[in-house]
Coordinates of C-alpha atoms in Angstrom, one line a residue:
M1 CA -36.6 -5.2 11.7
D2 CA -35.8 -8.7 10.5
I3 CA -32.3 -10.4 9.7
N4 CA -32.9 -9.6 6.0
D5 CA -32.8 -5.7 6.7
L6 CA -29.6 -6.0 8.4
R7 CA -28.2 -8.0 5.6
G8 CA -29.2 -5.4 3.5
I9 CA -27.9 -2.5 5.4
S10 CA -24.4 -4.3 5.9
T11 CA -24.3 -4.8 2.2
A12 CA -25.2 -1.3 1.6
F13 CA -22.4 -0.2 4.4
L14 CA -19.5 -2.3 3.0
M15 CA -19.9 -1.2 -1.0
A16 CA -19.9 2.2 0.1
A17 CA -16.6 1.2 2.5
F18 CA -15.2 -0.2 -0.6
I19 CA -16.0 2.4 -2.7
G20 CA -14.4 4.8 -0.1
L21 CA -11.7 2.6 0.1
C22 CA -11.0 2.4 -4.0
I23 CA -11.4 6.3 -4.2
W24 CA -8.6 6.8 -1.4
A25 CA -6.4 4.6 -3.1
W26 CA -6.5 6.3 -6.6
S27 CA -6.5 9.9 -5.1
S28 CA -3.9 12.2 -6.2
K29 CA -2.9 13.2 -2.8
R30 CA -1.5 9.7 -2.2
K31 CA 0.2 9.3 -5.1
K32 CA 3.6 10.6 -4.0
K33 CA 3.5 7.9 -0.7
F34 CA 2.6 5.0 -3.0
D35 CA 5.4 5.7 -5.3
E36 CA 7.7 6.0 -2.7
A37 CA 6.5 2.7 -1.1
A38 CA 6.3 0.9 -4.7
N39 CA 10.7 1.9 -4.9
L40 CA 10.9 0.4 -1.4
P41 CA 12.2 -3.0 -2.5
F42 CA 15.1 -1.3 -4.9
A43 CA 16.5 1.0 -1.7
D44 CA 18.1 -2.2 -0.4
E45 CA 20.2 -2.6 -4.0
D46 CA 22.0 0.4 -2.7
I47 CA 23.1 -0.8 0.6
N48 CA 23.7 -4.2 -0.9
E49 CA 26.1 -2.8 -3.6
R50 CA 27.9 -0.7 -0.7
T51 CA 28.3 -3.7 1.4
M52 CA 29.7 -6.0 -1.4
R53 CA 32.3 -3.0 -2.1
E54 CA 33.4 -2.8 1.5
E55 CA 33.8 -6.4 1.7
S56 CA 35.7 -6.7 -1.1
R57 CA 38.0 -3.5 -0.2
D58 CA 38.6 -5.3 3.5
E59 CA 39.6 -8.7 1.9

């Protein structure tokens, strides 16, 4: 086995890992968790609005 065989095996392994990752990412089982993660930046808006109301009430 020479270096070219090792390169071929590593390329095949990495391509299989990439395809597996793509299948995992677009799996319907993961959709709910990814949708929740996509909405995380907007969750801070509710906290920010409550904080602003409390601060204006305290003044």
